[in-house]
Every structure is written in C-alpha cells, then in structure tokens.
Amino acid sequence: MNAPIKIRKHQGGISRYWRTFVGISQRELLRFVQQRTRFLSALIRPLLWLVVFAAGFRAVLGVSIMPPYGTYITYQVYIAPGLVAMILLFNAMQSALSMVYDREMGSMKVLLTSPPPRSFLLISKLVANALVSLPQVMVFLLIALLVDVDPPLIGYLAVLPAALLVSVMLGAIGLFISTFIRQLENFAGVMNFVIFPMFFLSSALYPLWKMQEAGILLHTVCQLNPFTYGVELIRFSLYGELDSHSLMVVSGITLAFLTLAIISFDPQRGMKSSGKPVPKA
Amino acid sequence: MKPLNMTDTDANTVSSDEVLNSVPVLLSVQGLNHRYGQRQALNQIDLKLYQGRFNALLGANGAGKSTLFNLLAGLIRRQEGELVFNGDPLDKATPDYLCNLGIVFQQSTLDLDLTVGQNLHYHASLQGMSRKEAKNRIHQELERLELLDRLKTPVRQLNGGHKRRVEIARALLHNPAFLMLDEATAGLDIQTRRQLTEYLHQRCEEGLTVLWTTHLLEEIADEDPVTILHQGEVVCAGLQKTLLAKSPDASLAGLLNGRVEGCKKAAGQTSKTPSQNPEPAL
C-alpha cells in the first residue's frame, strides 16, 4: 500500500527569497573562483589599456580641467573609470553568455523550474554576477595606484554601489540581447557588435567635448550610449561625488532593460533548434 | 488485435485496467496540443498520472515525450489543453505546483566544477531551504543513494551513474510529491538502470508519484501504468502487463506495430509502421 502523498503549499516570505538570492550569489562566486583564468583575463585587458595605451597619451588631457577633477589630470587618471566600466562590461556580457550556455546546456532549466518568480530569479542572477565583478574592480584600482591613479579613500567605497548598478544595467542589456540568440555560437558575433561600439562610442576613452570636436554625429551617438552614463557615474563616485543625471539615466535604462529582458526571456528558445523534430501527424 | 481509434481517446485506454480506476490521479492532462511553427508536436494528448505510482511515458525518439515533459515542467508555454494537479486546474506552473515538483532532465544539469554538496546546496537555496534543513536533507538523500562519501567530490570526477544519482537526490531534496525524469537512464549500463528504477519504485511505495519518460520497455514493471506516445499522439495507455498481453511481441516496437498498423488499416490509410521511423525503439 502506498503512503499518502503530501502536497505542500509554497512558503514565500522574505527569508526564503533571501536564501535563494544568497544561493545564486554563492554559486556565481564559486564558479568565478574555479575559473582563475577568467579573473586574470578580466584584469589584464584593462591593465594593458592603462599601462600601455594610456602611457602614450599621458599628457593629452593635461591642458584641461573638468569635473570631477579639481586640477589637471593625466590621461591615465581620466581613463581609469572607463576601464573600471570595461571590466563590468566584459563581465556582464560574459554573464549573458553564460545564460545562453546555461539555457542550451540545461542548468538554466533548473533555475527556472524552482518556485520563486522568474523575474526574481533572473534579477538575482544578474545582481549575483554584478557582485562577482566588484572584487575585480577593487583589485584593478589597487594596481592602478602604481601608475598614479589615486582617488580619495572615500572613492573606493563610493565606487562600489555605482559599479554594482552599472554592472546590473549592462547585465540587463546583455540578457535582453541574449533573448534573441538561439545558439551559443551566434552570441560571440553579436558581442562584437555590442561590446566594442559600446566602449569606443562613449566617454570611456575621451571626454565628450573631445568627441564634439571630432564631429556632431559622433558626439550624439556617445550621448545616446547608456555606457557613457555608466562611465560618468563611476568617474564621479570614484572621487566621492554623485552625478545625479547619470544616476537617473543608468537607473532608468536598468529598469527598462530588466523589464524587456524578463518579458522576452524564453527558456524554450534554445530548445527549438535542438529539439527533436516531430513529423506532422 | 482490435484496432484502436486514435481520435477517440477513451478507446485508447485499455479496458481491463480497472485496477487503476481505484488509484487517485495526481496530475491529468486533457486535450493538450502543441505546435512548433507548422509542426504539430503534440496532438490532443490525454494523460493521467497516478499517485504513488511509477507512471511511464513510452515512445520512440521524436514521439513528443520531451515536449510533453517540458510542458509539464512549465518550461514551455501551453498553447492548448488543460492540466489538473491534485484536483486544481493549473493555468501555468505556479510556485505551489513547482514546490511539489522534482525534475531530472535528459541532459545533466549539474555544475561540473562544483562538488556534489555545493550542487545540492545550490538547489536547496532555490527551494528556499535553510542551511540546516538543507544539510539534513542532503545527508538523508545521499545516504539513501549510497553517495554520502561523495559529498565533497567535484561532479566532474563522478561516473555517469553517480551523476544521475546525484541528480535524483537533488530532485528529491525538497520532498516533492511528484518526480519527473526525462530519459534519465540514457547512456547508463543495464545494472545502473535497474538500480535506479528499483530505487524509484521503492520511493513510489513511500508515496512519491513518478513520471518516467523512456523508450525502453524493459525499464517498466508489470504493474506500472504506461502511456505510449507515437508521432505526438497517445496510442494507448494502461498497465504494462495489460498492454503487453495484447502486443504481438514484448517490445515497444511490437506494441506500436500492432496498434498503429491496426489504426491505419481501420482508417483506410497507407500503412506506416514504427519500424519505418528513424531510430525505432528496441
């Protein structure tokens, strides 16, 4: 004789959601720790820009004073916040890539068949990925001290929430893009059309007034690029200041892309191509 | 053999299965249709999953098992048809439904870089379990599956059979009433397959309801309720022993051969036996 079954009601509550969020974050952290090369490559890329590229342009901005800087700065000081944003950008896109991979390989199915709402699960995954980026940012900033990029101490604290928000924004954009990707192979190509234009057509490498000198179209594109506002938010926070305009833009873009990504996310997308075709009966 | 009318779902059920009438139904599916573009993947599926039983969903590759599985898991949006779980109609996969559901997917979904314990703790957190509760449940499940000594082993170092057992432990961690497994024995040797099915039959005795999709008839016991899918349609349903008694030979191909052939003849269509399908089962 079979024992009577026990049908349970889902127990909600903040503590259970918190445990879910912590679990997702721990998993991302464990995966990150396992992938040491990912950590190194995430650091080497911006460090090369800082040490090699920026060294050649060291004095290029020496003739100007612009906020949040109170005095003349070297190009290395200018470029550092953009390189912090670069770390976040690559991590966010890698996180989106891992979601495509997870969706294809099936581990995303485990996440999406758990009781919490899909929106909560996706946001948790994005925030967890963003949290993993923060140690990389701090290590980069500490190494940057060696080339005289020395923001005030308060900046090292203030940059953390700014970097977190920018990372979530970029993750949401990446997740939204990934909803249009059926297979992992397609994603690398799409990234070339996202990462590089996003980075180069922003204030990461040159201030917007320099872009304006280069051409009005270029300047307009940079102004329309959400990454520009991410860079500026990080730049100001690194010097203990709040750029409220950038904060509003980054928050708005984050909300918009999160909503779009959650609505568009379809775990079935990877299945259509890999599913077993059934002849019409 | 009396041909079965594939459009008449009542007639698909073998009449001699009165024994199943006394078993309560945990989940029933009625009139389920699903299309991928122009392709009809599932056509008017009616299915009953009996409480505390090892319910088998049998079909050759391409029969629509995985599509049905993904629909039941809530991974695919339902296009048409009804689901009733424990007497309550289900519009979509609600948290109440999902917390009673354990799933083992066809492809391994374990994180290879993490240890068995880390994988299980991750799943426990998705279910909102506390650290202490998770630790107890992980201990219990791994002990039952004789995997306790593998708690700190990275999943990458496990063999296929052990990985499957870890996935089963994970799916049962939150004490679900209903466990779905999609071709969970794919790639495993006969002995491991037998061990897994025996274990799950044992769990059914304790009240667990299992949905086991497979194309291997040998994995199903005589008393197990079986539903056979063919080209997206339910061909027949009943206890395995009853179906086999009416089959020309004791195999899925034999089952399908007799029934589909009979249907086509009755409908005056050109014969198309399962043996003409790619990869006929068994």
Coordinates of C-alpha atoms in Angstrom, one line a residue:
Chain A
M1 CA 0.0 0.0 0.0
N2 CA 1.4 3.4 -1.0
A3 CA 1.8 6.0 1.7
P4 CA -0.5 9.1 1.4
I5 CA 1.1 11.9 -0.6
K6 CA 1.9 15.2 1.0
I7 CA 1.1 18.1 -1.3
R8 CA 2.7 21.3 0.1
K9 CA 1.9 24.9 -0.4
H10 CA 4.7 27.2 -1.4
Q11 CA 6.1 29.0 1.5
G12 CA 7.0 32.5 0.4
G13 CA 8.5 35.1 2.7
I14 CA 11.5 37.4 2.6
S15 CA 13.8 34.9 4.3
R16 CA 13.2 32.2 1.7
Y17 CA 13.8 34.6 -1.1
W18 CA 16.9 35.9 0.6
R19 CA 18.2 32.3 0.9
T20 CA 17.6 31.8 -2.8
F21 CA 19.4 35.0 -3.6
V22 CA 22.3 34.0 -1.4
G23 CA 22.4 30.6 -3.0
I24 CA 22.6 32.0 -6.5
S25 CA 25.3 34.5 -5.5
Q26 CA 27.3 31.8 -3.8
R27 CA 27.2 29.7 -6.9
E28 CA 28.3 32.5 -9.1
L29 CA 31.2 33.2 -6.7
L30 CA 32.2 29.6 -6.5
R31 CA 32.2 29.4 -10.3
F32 CA 34.2 32.5 -10.5
V33 CA 36.8 31.2 -8.0
Q34 CA 37.0 28.0 -10.0
Q35 CA 37.7 30.0 -13.2
R36 CA 41.0 31.7 -12.3
T37 CA 41.8 32.5 -15.9
R38 CA 38.6 34.5 -16.1
F39 CA 39.8 36.6 -13.3
L40 CA 43.2 37.2 -14.8
S41 CA 41.8 38.0 -18.3
A42 CA 39.3 40.4 -16.8
L43 CA 42.2 42.2 -15.2
I44 CA 44.8 42.0 -17.9
R45 CA 42.6 43.6 -20.5
P46 CA 42.1 47.0 -18.7
L47 CA 45.6 46.9 -17.2
L48 CA 47.1 46.8 -20.7
W49 CA 45.0 49.8 -21.7
L50 CA 46.1 51.6 -18.6
V51 CA 49.8 50.8 -18.7
V52 CA 50.4 50.6 -22.4
F53 CA 47.8 52.6 -24.3
A54 CA 47.3 55.4 -21.8
A55 CA 51.0 55.8 -21.3
G56 CA 51.4 57.1 -24.8
F57 CA 48.7 59.6 -24.3
R58 CA 49.8 60.6 -20.9
A59 CA 49.7 64.3 -21.4
V60 CA 46.8 64.5 -23.9
L61 CA 44.4 65.9 -21.4
G62 CA 46.9 67.9 -19.4
V63 CA 45.5 71.2 -20.7
S64 CA 42.0 70.9 -19.3
I65 CA 40.3 70.9 -16.0
M66 CA 36.9 69.2 -15.9
P67 CA 34.7 67.8 -13.2
P68 CA 35.0 65.8 -11.0
Y69 CA 38.7 66.5 -11.3
G70 CA 39.9 69.7 -9.5
T71 CA 43.1 70.1 -11.4
Y72 CA 44.9 69.0 -14.5
I73 CA 45.0 65.2 -14.8
T74 CA 46.9 62.7 -16.8
Y75 CA 45.2 60.5 -19.4
Q76 CA 45.7 57.5 -17.1
V77 CA 43.7 59.2 -14.4
Y78 CA 41.0 60.1 -17.0
I79 CA 40.8 56.6 -18.5
A80 CA 40.7 54.6 -15.2
P81 CA 36.9 54.9 -14.6
G82 CA 36.3 53.9 -18.2
L83 CA 38.5 50.8 -17.7
V84 CA 36.5 50.0 -14.5
A85 CA 33.4 50.2 -16.7
M86 CA 35.2 48.0 -19.2
I87 CA 35.7 45.3 -16.6
L88 CA 32.0 45.5 -15.8
L89 CA 31.0 45.5 -19.5
F90 CA 33.0 42.3 -20.3
N91 CA 31.8 40.6 -17.1
A92 CA 28.2 41.5 -17.9
M93 CA 28.4 40.2 -21.4
Q94 CA 30.2 37.1 -20.2
S95 CA 27.3 36.6 -17.7
A96 CA 24.8 36.9 -20.6
L97 CA 26.9 34.4 -22.5
S98 CA 26.8 32.0 -19.6
M99 CA 23.0 32.4 -19.5
V100 CA 22.9 31.4 -23.2
Y101 CA 25.2 28.5 -22.4
D102 CA 23.1 27.5 -19.3
R103 CA 20.0 27.7 -21.4
E104 CA 21.5 25.4 -24.0
M105 CA 23.1 23.0 -21.5
G106 CA 20.0 22.9 -19.3
S107 CA 21.2 24.2 -16.0
M108 CA 19.0 27.3 -16.6
K109 CA 16.1 24.9 -16.6
V110 CA 16.8 24.0 -13.0
L111 CA 16.8 27.7 -12.1
L112 CA 13.5 28.4 -13.9
T113 CA 11.7 25.4 -12.5
S114 CA 12.2 26.5 -9.0
P115 CA 9.3 28.1 -7.2
P116 CA 10.3 31.8 -6.9
P117 CA 9.0 34.0 -9.7
R118 CA 11.1 34.1 -12.9
S119 CA 11.6 37.8 -12.6
F120 CA 13.1 37.4 -9.1
L121 CA 15.4 34.5 -10.3
L122 CA 16.7 36.5 -13.3
I123 CA 17.3 39.6 -11.3
S124 CA 19.1 37.6 -8.7
K125 CA 21.3 36.1 -11.3
L126 CA 22.2 39.5 -12.7
V127 CA 22.9 41.0 -9.3
A128 CA 25.0 38.0 -8.3
N129 CA 27.1 38.4 -11.5
A130 CA 27.4 42.1 -10.7
L131 CA 28.7 41.3 -7.2
V132 CA 31.3 39.0 -8.6
S133 CA 32.6 41.9 -10.7
L134 CA 33.3 44.1 -7.6
P135 CA 36.5 42.3 -6.3
Q136 CA 37.9 42.6 -9.8
V137 CA 37.2 46.4 -9.8
M138 CA 38.9 46.8 -6.4
V139 CA 42.0 44.8 -7.5
F140 CA 42.2 46.8 -10.7
L141 CA 42.0 50.1 -8.7
L142 CA 44.7 48.9 -6.3
I143 CA 47.0 48.1 -9.2
A144 CA 46.2 51.4 -10.8
L145 CA 47.8 53.1 -7.8
L146 CA 51.1 52.1 -9.2
V147 CA 50.6 54.4 -12.2
D148 CA 49.4 57.3 -10.0
V149 CA 45.7 56.8 -10.3
D150 CA 45.0 57.6 -6.7
P151 CA 41.4 58.7 -6.0
P152 CA 40.5 59.7 -2.4
L153 CA 39.9 56.9 0.0
I154 CA 36.1 57.6 0.1
G155 CA 36.1 56.9 -3.6
Y156 CA 37.0 53.3 -3.1
L157 CA 33.8 52.9 -1.1
A158 CA 31.6 55.1 -3.2
V159 CA 32.5 53.4 -6.4
L160 CA 31.1 50.1 -5.2
P161 CA 27.4 50.9 -5.4
A162 CA 27.9 52.8 -8.6
A163 CA 29.8 49.8 -10.1
L164 CA 27.1 47.5 -8.9
L165 CA 24.3 49.5 -10.6
V166 CA 26.2 49.9 -13.8
S167 CA 27.0 46.2 -13.8
V168 CA 23.3 45.3 -13.4
M169 CA 22.4 47.7 -16.2
L170 CA 25.0 46.1 -18.5
G171 CA 23.9 42.7 -17.5
A172 CA 20.2 43.5 -18.2
I173 CA 21.3 44.8 -21.7
G174 CA 23.2 41.6 -22.2
L175 CA 20.3 39.4 -21.0
F176 CA 18.0 41.3 -23.3
I177 CA 20.3 40.7 -26.3
S178 CA 20.7 37.0 -25.3
T179 CA 16.9 36.5 -25.6
F180 CA 17.3 36.9 -29.3
I181 CA 20.1 34.4 -29.5
R182 CA 19.1 30.8 -30.3
Q183 CA 22.5 29.2 -30.0
L184 CA 25.7 30.0 -28.2
E185 CA 27.8 30.3 -31.4
N186 CA 25.8 33.3 -32.6
F187 CA 26.4 35.2 -29.4
A188 CA 30.1 35.8 -30.0
G189 CA 29.3 37.6 -33.2
V190 CA 26.7 39.7 -31.6
M191 CA 29.1 40.7 -28.8
N192 CA 31.5 42.2 -31.4
F193 CA 28.6 44.5 -32.4
V194 CA 27.9 45.4 -28.8
I195 CA 31.0 45.5 -26.7
F196 CA 33.3 47.4 -28.9
P197 CA 30.9 50.0 -30.2
M198 CA 29.6 50.5 -26.7
F199 CA 33.1 51.0 -25.3
F200 CA 34.6 53.2 -28.1
L201 CA 31.5 55.3 -28.6
S202 CA 31.4 56.5 -25.0
S203 CA 33.3 58.8 -22.7
A204 CA 35.5 55.9 -21.6
L205 CA 38.5 56.9 -23.7
Y206 CA 37.8 60.6 -24.5
P207 CA 35.7 63.2 -22.8
L208 CA 32.5 64.2 -24.7
W209 CA 33.9 67.6 -25.5
K210 CA 36.7 65.9 -27.5
M211 CA 34.1 63.9 -29.3
Q212 CA 32.2 67.1 -30.1
E213 CA 35.3 68.5 -31.7
A214 CA 35.6 65.3 -33.8
G215 CA 32.0 65.6 -35.1
I216 CA 28.5 66.3 -34.1
L217 CA 27.2 62.8 -35.1
L218 CA 29.9 61.0 -33.1
H219 CA 29.0 63.3 -30.1
T220 CA 25.3 62.5 -30.4
V221 CA 26.0 58.7 -30.6
C222 CA 28.1 59.0 -27.5
Q223 CA 25.3 60.9 -25.7
L224 CA 22.8 58.2 -26.7
N225 CA 25.0 55.4 -25.5
P226 CA 24.0 54.2 -22.0
F227 CA 27.6 53.1 -21.3
T228 CA 28.6 56.8 -21.3
Y229 CA 26.4 57.4 -18.3
G230 CA 27.7 54.3 -16.6
V231 CA 31.3 55.6 -17.0
E232 CA 30.4 59.0 -15.7
L233 CA 28.6 57.6 -12.7
I234 CA 31.7 55.6 -11.9
R235 CA 34.0 58.6 -12.6
F236 CA 32.2 60.9 -10.2
S237 CA 31.7 58.3 -7.5
L238 CA 35.4 57.4 -7.6
Y239 CA 36.0 61.0 -6.5
G240 CA 33.3 60.9 -3.8
E241 CA 30.7 62.8 -5.9
L242 CA 27.3 61.9 -7.2
D243 CA 26.5 62.6 -10.8
S244 CA 22.7 62.6 -10.4
H245 CA 22.0 62.9 -14.1
S246 CA 24.0 59.8 -14.9
L247 CA 22.4 58.1 -11.9
M248 CA 18.9 58.7 -13.3
V249 CA 19.8 57.6 -16.8
V250 CA 21.5 54.4 -15.6
S251 CA 18.6 53.6 -13.2
G252 CA 16.1 54.2 -16.0
I253 CA 18.0 52.1 -18.5
T254 CA 18.4 49.4 -16.0
L255 CA 14.7 49.3 -15.2
A256 CA 13.8 49.4 -18.9
F257 CA 16.1 46.6 -20.0
L258 CA 15.3 44.4 -17.0
T259 CA 11.6 44.6 -17.8
L260 CA 12.3 43.9 -21.5
A261 CA 14.7 41.0 -20.7
I262 CA 12.3 39.4 -18.2
I263 CA 9.4 39.7 -20.7
S264 CA 11.4 38.4 -23.6
F265 CA 13.3 35.7 -21.8
D266 CA 12.2 32.4 -23.2
P267 CA 13.8 29.2 -22.0
Q268 CA 12.3 27.4 -24.9
R269 CA 14.4 29.4 -27.4
G270 CA 17.4 27.0 -27.2
M271 CA 15.1 24.0 -27.5
K272 CA 13.6 24.9 -30.8
S273 CA 16.8 24.3 -32.6
S274 CA 18.0 21.4 -30.6
G275 CA 14.6 19.8 -30.0
K276 CA 13.7 16.6 -31.7
P277 CA 11.6 17.3 -34.8
V278 CA 8.3 15.5 -34.9
P279 CA 6.7 14.9 -38.3
K280 CA 3.3 16.2 -38.7
A281 CA 0.9 13.6 -37.7
Chain B
M1 CA -6.0 -7.5 -32.5
K2 CA -8.8 -5.0 -32.2
P3 CA -7.6 -1.7 -33.7
L4 CA -7.7 1.4 -31.5
N5 CA -9.2 4.6 -32.8
M6 CA -6.5 7.2 -32.3
T7 CA -9.0 10.0 -32.4
D8 CA -11.1 8.5 -29.7
T9 CA -9.1 8.9 -26.5
D10 CA -11.4 6.9 -24.3
A11 CA -10.9 4.0 -26.5
N12 CA -7.2 4.3 -26.1
T13 CA -7.3 3.2 -22.6
V14 CA -7.2 -0.5 -22.2
S15 CA -10.4 -1.5 -20.6
S16 CA -9.0 -4.2 -18.4
D17 CA -7.2 -1.7 -16.2
E18 CA -9.9 -1.3 -13.6
V19 CA -7.2 -1.5 -11.0
L20 CA -6.1 2.0 -12.0
N21 CA -9.6 3.3 -11.5
S22 CA -9.1 2.9 -7.8
V23 CA -5.9 4.9 -7.7
P24 CA -6.2 8.6 -7.3
V25 CA -4.9 10.8 -10.1
L26 CA -2.3 13.3 -9.2
L27 CA -2.0 15.1 -12.5
S28 CA -4.2 14.8 -15.5
V29 CA -3.7 16.3 -18.9
Q30 CA -6.6 16.9 -21.3
G31 CA -6.7 17.8 -24.9
L32 CA -3.1 19.1 -25.0
N33 CA -1.9 20.4 -28.3
H34 CA 1.5 21.9 -29.1
R35 CA 3.0 23.1 -32.3
Y36 CA 6.5 24.3 -33.3
G37 CA 5.6 26.6 -36.1
Q38 CA 3.9 24.4 -38.7
R39 CA 4.9 21.2 -37.0
Q40 CA 2.4 19.5 -34.7
A41 CA 4.5 18.2 -31.9
L42 CA 1.6 17.0 -29.7
N43 CA -1.9 16.3 -30.8
Q44 CA -4.8 16.0 -28.4
I45 CA -2.9 14.4 -25.6
D46 CA -4.9 13.0 -22.7
L47 CA -2.8 11.6 -19.9
K48 CA -3.3 10.6 -16.3
L49 CA -0.6 10.3 -13.7
Y50 CA -1.5 8.1 -10.8
Q51 CA -0.5 8.9 -7.2
G52 CA 2.3 6.8 -5.7
R53 CA 2.9 5.0 -9.0
F54 CA 5.8 4.8 -11.4
N55 CA 4.0 6.2 -14.4
A56 CA 5.9 5.6 -17.6
L57 CA 5.7 7.7 -20.8
L58 CA 6.9 5.5 -23.5
G59 CA 7.7 6.4 -27.1
A60 CA 10.4 6.2 -29.8
N61 CA 12.7 9.2 -30.4
G62 CA 10.7 12.0 -31.8
A63 CA 7.4 10.9 -30.3
G64 CA 6.9 14.1 -28.4
K65 CA 8.0 12.9 -24.9
S66 CA 10.4 15.8 -24.3
T67 CA 7.9 18.4 -25.5
L68 CA 5.3 16.9 -23.1
F69 CA 7.9 16.8 -20.4
N70 CA 8.8 20.5 -20.9
L71 CA 5.1 21.5 -20.9
L72 CA 4.6 19.7 -17.6
A73 CA 7.7 21.3 -16.1
G74 CA 6.3 24.7 -17.2
L75 CA 9.3 25.5 -19.4
I76 CA 7.1 25.8 -22.5
R77 CA 4.0 27.9 -22.6
R78 CA 1.0 25.8 -23.1
Q79 CA -0.9 26.6 -26.3
E80 CA -4.0 24.5 -25.8
G81 CA -5.3 22.0 -23.3
E82 CA -5.8 21.6 -19.6
L83 CA -3.7 20.5 -16.7
V84 CA -5.2 19.5 -13.4
F85 CA -2.8 18.9 -10.5
N86 CA -4.2 17.4 -7.3
G87 CA -7.7 18.4 -8.4
D88 CA -6.8 22.0 -9.1
P89 CA -6.7 23.3 -12.7
L90 CA -3.3 24.7 -13.5
D91 CA -3.1 27.8 -15.8
K92 CA 0.6 27.9 -15.5
A93 CA 3.5 26.5 -13.4
T94 CA 2.6 28.2 -10.1
P95 CA 5.0 28.2 -7.1
D96 CA 2.6 25.8 -5.4
Y97 CA 3.0 23.4 -8.3
L98 CA 6.7 23.8 -8.6
C99 CA 7.5 23.3 -5.0
N100 CA 5.8 19.8 -5.3
L101 CA 7.8 19.0 -8.4
G102 CA 11.2 17.4 -8.7
I103 CA 12.8 17.2 -12.1
V104 CA 15.6 15.2 -13.7
F105 CA 16.4 16.5 -17.2
Q106 CA 17.6 14.4 -20.0
Q107 CA 20.9 16.3 -20.1
S108 CA 22.9 16.6 -17.0
T109 CA 22.3 19.9 -15.3
L110 CA 24.9 19.6 -12.6
D111 CA 27.7 22.1 -12.3
L112 CA 30.8 20.1 -13.1
D113 CA 33.2 22.4 -11.4
L114 CA 31.3 22.3 -8.1
T115 CA 31.2 19.5 -5.6
V116 CA 28.2 17.2 -5.0
G117 CA 27.5 19.1 -1.8
Q118 CA 27.8 22.5 -3.4
N119 CA 25.4 21.5 -6.2
L120 CA 22.9 20.2 -3.7
H121 CA 23.1 23.3 -1.5
Y122 CA 22.5 25.4 -4.5
H123 CA 19.3 23.6 -5.3
A124 CA 18.3 23.7 -1.7
S125 CA 18.7 27.5 -1.8
L126 CA 16.5 27.7 -4.9
Q127 CA 13.8 26.0 -2.9
G128 CA 14.3 28.5 0.0
M129 CA 15.6 25.9 2.4
S130 CA 17.6 26.9 5.4
R131 CA 21.2 25.9 5.7
K132 CA 20.5 23.5 8.5
E133 CA 17.5 21.9 6.8
A134 CA 19.4 21.6 3.5
K135 CA 22.3 19.9 5.3
N136 CA 20.0 17.3 6.9
R137 CA 18.1 16.6 3.7
I138 CA 21.3 16.3 1.7
H139 CA 22.6 13.8 4.2
Q140 CA 19.4 11.8 4.1
E141 CA 19.2 11.7 0.3
L142 CA 22.9 10.9 -0.3
E143 CA 22.8 8.2 2.3
R144 CA 19.8 6.5 0.7
L145 CA 21.5 6.7 -2.7
E146 CA 24.8 5.5 -1.2
L147 CA 26.6 8.7 -2.2
L148 CA 27.4 10.2 1.2
D149 CA 31.1 9.6 0.7
R150 CA 31.0 11.7 -2.5
L151 CA 29.7 14.8 -0.8
K152 CA 32.9 16.7 -1.3
T153 CA 33.8 15.2 -4.7
P154 CA 33.7 17.5 -7.7
V155 CA 30.9 16.4 -10.0
R156 CA 33.4 16.2 -12.9
Q157 CA 35.0 13.3 -11.2
L158 CA 31.8 11.2 -10.9
N159 CA 30.9 8.5 -13.4
G160 CA 27.6 8.7 -15.3
G161 CA 25.6 6.5 -12.9
H162 CA 26.7 8.6 -9.9
K163 CA 25.9 11.8 -11.6
R164 CA 22.4 10.5 -12.3
R165 CA 22.0 9.5 -8.7
V166 CA 23.1 13.0 -7.6
E167 CA 20.5 14.5 -9.9
I168 CA 17.9 12.3 -8.4
A169 CA 19.0 13.3 -4.9
R170 CA 18.8 16.9 -6.0
A171 CA 15.3 16.5 -7.4
L172 CA 14.1 14.9 -4.2
L173 CA 15.8 17.2 -1.9
H174 CA 12.7 19.4 -1.2
N175 CA 10.5 16.4 -0.7
P176 CA 8.4 16.8 -3.8
A177 CA 5.2 14.8 -4.3
F178 CA 5.9 14.4 -8.0
L179 CA 9.1 13.5 -9.7
M180 CA 9.6 13.8 -13.4
L181 CA 12.5 12.1 -15.2
D182 CA 13.3 12.6 -18.8
E183 CA 15.1 9.6 -20.2
A184 CA 17.2 9.6 -17.0
T185 CA 19.0 6.3 -17.9
A186 CA 20.3 7.5 -21.2
G187 CA 23.9 6.3 -21.6
L188 CA 23.9 4.1 -18.4
D189 CA 24.6 0.4 -18.3
I190 CA 21.9 -2.1 -17.6
Q191 CA 22.8 -2.7 -14.0
T192 CA 22.8 1.0 -13.1
R193 CA 19.5 1.4 -15.0
R194 CA 18.0 -1.4 -13.0
Q195 CA 19.3 0.1 -9.7
L196 CA 17.7 3.5 -10.5
T197 CA 14.3 2.1 -11.5
E198 CA 14.3 -0.2 -8.4
Y199 CA 15.1 2.8 -6.2
L200 CA 12.3 4.9 -7.7
H201 CA 9.8 2.1 -7.4
Q202 CA 10.8 1.9 -3.8
R203 CA 10.2 5.7 -3.4
C204 CA 6.8 5.2 -5.1
E205 CA 5.9 2.8 -2.3
E206 CA 6.5 5.7 0.0
G207 CA 4.0 7.8 -1.8
L208 CA 6.1 9.6 -4.5
T209 CA 4.5 9.9 -7.9
V210 CA 7.0 9.4 -10.7
L211 CA 6.7 10.2 -14.4
W212 CA 9.4 8.3 -16.2
T213 CA 9.9 9.0 -19.9
T214 CA 11.8 6.4 -21.8
H215 CA 11.9 4.4 -25.0
L216 CA 13.0 1.3 -23.2
L217 CA 10.1 -1.0 -22.2
E218 CA 12.4 -3.1 -20.0
E219 CA 12.6 -0.3 -17.5
I220 CA 9.0 -0.6 -16.7
A221 CA 7.5 -3.2 -14.3
D222 CA 4.3 -5.2 -15.0
E223 CA 2.2 -3.1 -12.6
D224 CA 3.3 0.3 -13.8
P225 CA 0.8 2.5 -15.7
V226 CA 2.1 3.2 -19.2
T227 CA 1.2 5.7 -21.8
I228 CA 2.6 5.2 -25.2
L229 CA 3.2 8.2 -27.4
H230 CA 3.7 7.9 -31.2
Q231 CA 4.2 10.8 -33.5
G232 CA 2.8 13.3 -31.0
E233 CA -0.3 11.2 -30.2
V234 CA -1.3 8.9 -27.4
V235 CA -1.5 5.5 -28.9
C236 CA -2.6 3.6 -25.8
A237 CA -2.5 3.7 -22.1
G238 CA -2.8 1.1 -19.3
L239 CA -0.9 -1.2 -17.1
Q240 CA 2.2 -2.5 -18.8
K241 CA 1.2 -6.2 -18.4
T242 CA -2.1 -5.5 -20.0
L243 CA -0.6 -3.7 -22.9
L244 CA 2.0 -6.4 -23.4
A245 CA -0.7 -9.1 -23.3
K246 CA -2.2 -7.5 -26.4
S247 CA 1.0 -6.9 -28.2
P248 CA 2.4 -9.2 -30.9
D249 CA 5.8 -9.2 -29.2
A250 CA 7.1 -7.9 -25.9
S251 CA 8.7 -4.7 -27.2
L252 CA 7.7 -1.1 -27.8
A253 CA 8.1 -1.7 -31.5
G254 CA 5.8 -4.6 -31.1
L255 CA 3.3 -2.6 -29.2
L256 CA 3.3 0.2 -31.7
N257 CA 3.4 -2.1 -34.7
G258 CA 0.2 -3.9 -33.8
R259 CA -1.7 -0.8 -32.7
V260 CA -0.7 1.8 -35.2
E261 CA -1.0 -0.7 -38.0
G262 CA -4.4 -1.6 -36.9
C263 CA -5.5 2.0 -36.6
K264 CA -4.2 2.9 -40.1
K265 CA -5.9 -0.1 -41.6
A266 CA -9.2 0.8 -39.8
A267 CA -8.9 4.3 -41.1
G268 CA -8.1 3.1 -44.6
Q269 CA -4.7 4.9 -44.7
T270 CA -1.4 3.7 -46.1
S271 CA 0.4 1.6 -43.6
K272 CA 3.2 3.2 -41.8
T273 CA 4.7 1.1 -39.1
P274 CA 7.0 2.3 -36.4
S275 CA 9.8 0.3 -38.0
Q276 CA 9.8 2.9 -40.7
N277 CA 10.5 5.7 -38.2
P278 CA 14.1 6.8 -37.7
E279 CA 15.6 5.0 -34.7
P280 CA 12.8 2.6 -33.9
A281 CA 12.9 1.7 -30.2
L282 CA 14.4 -1.6 -29.3

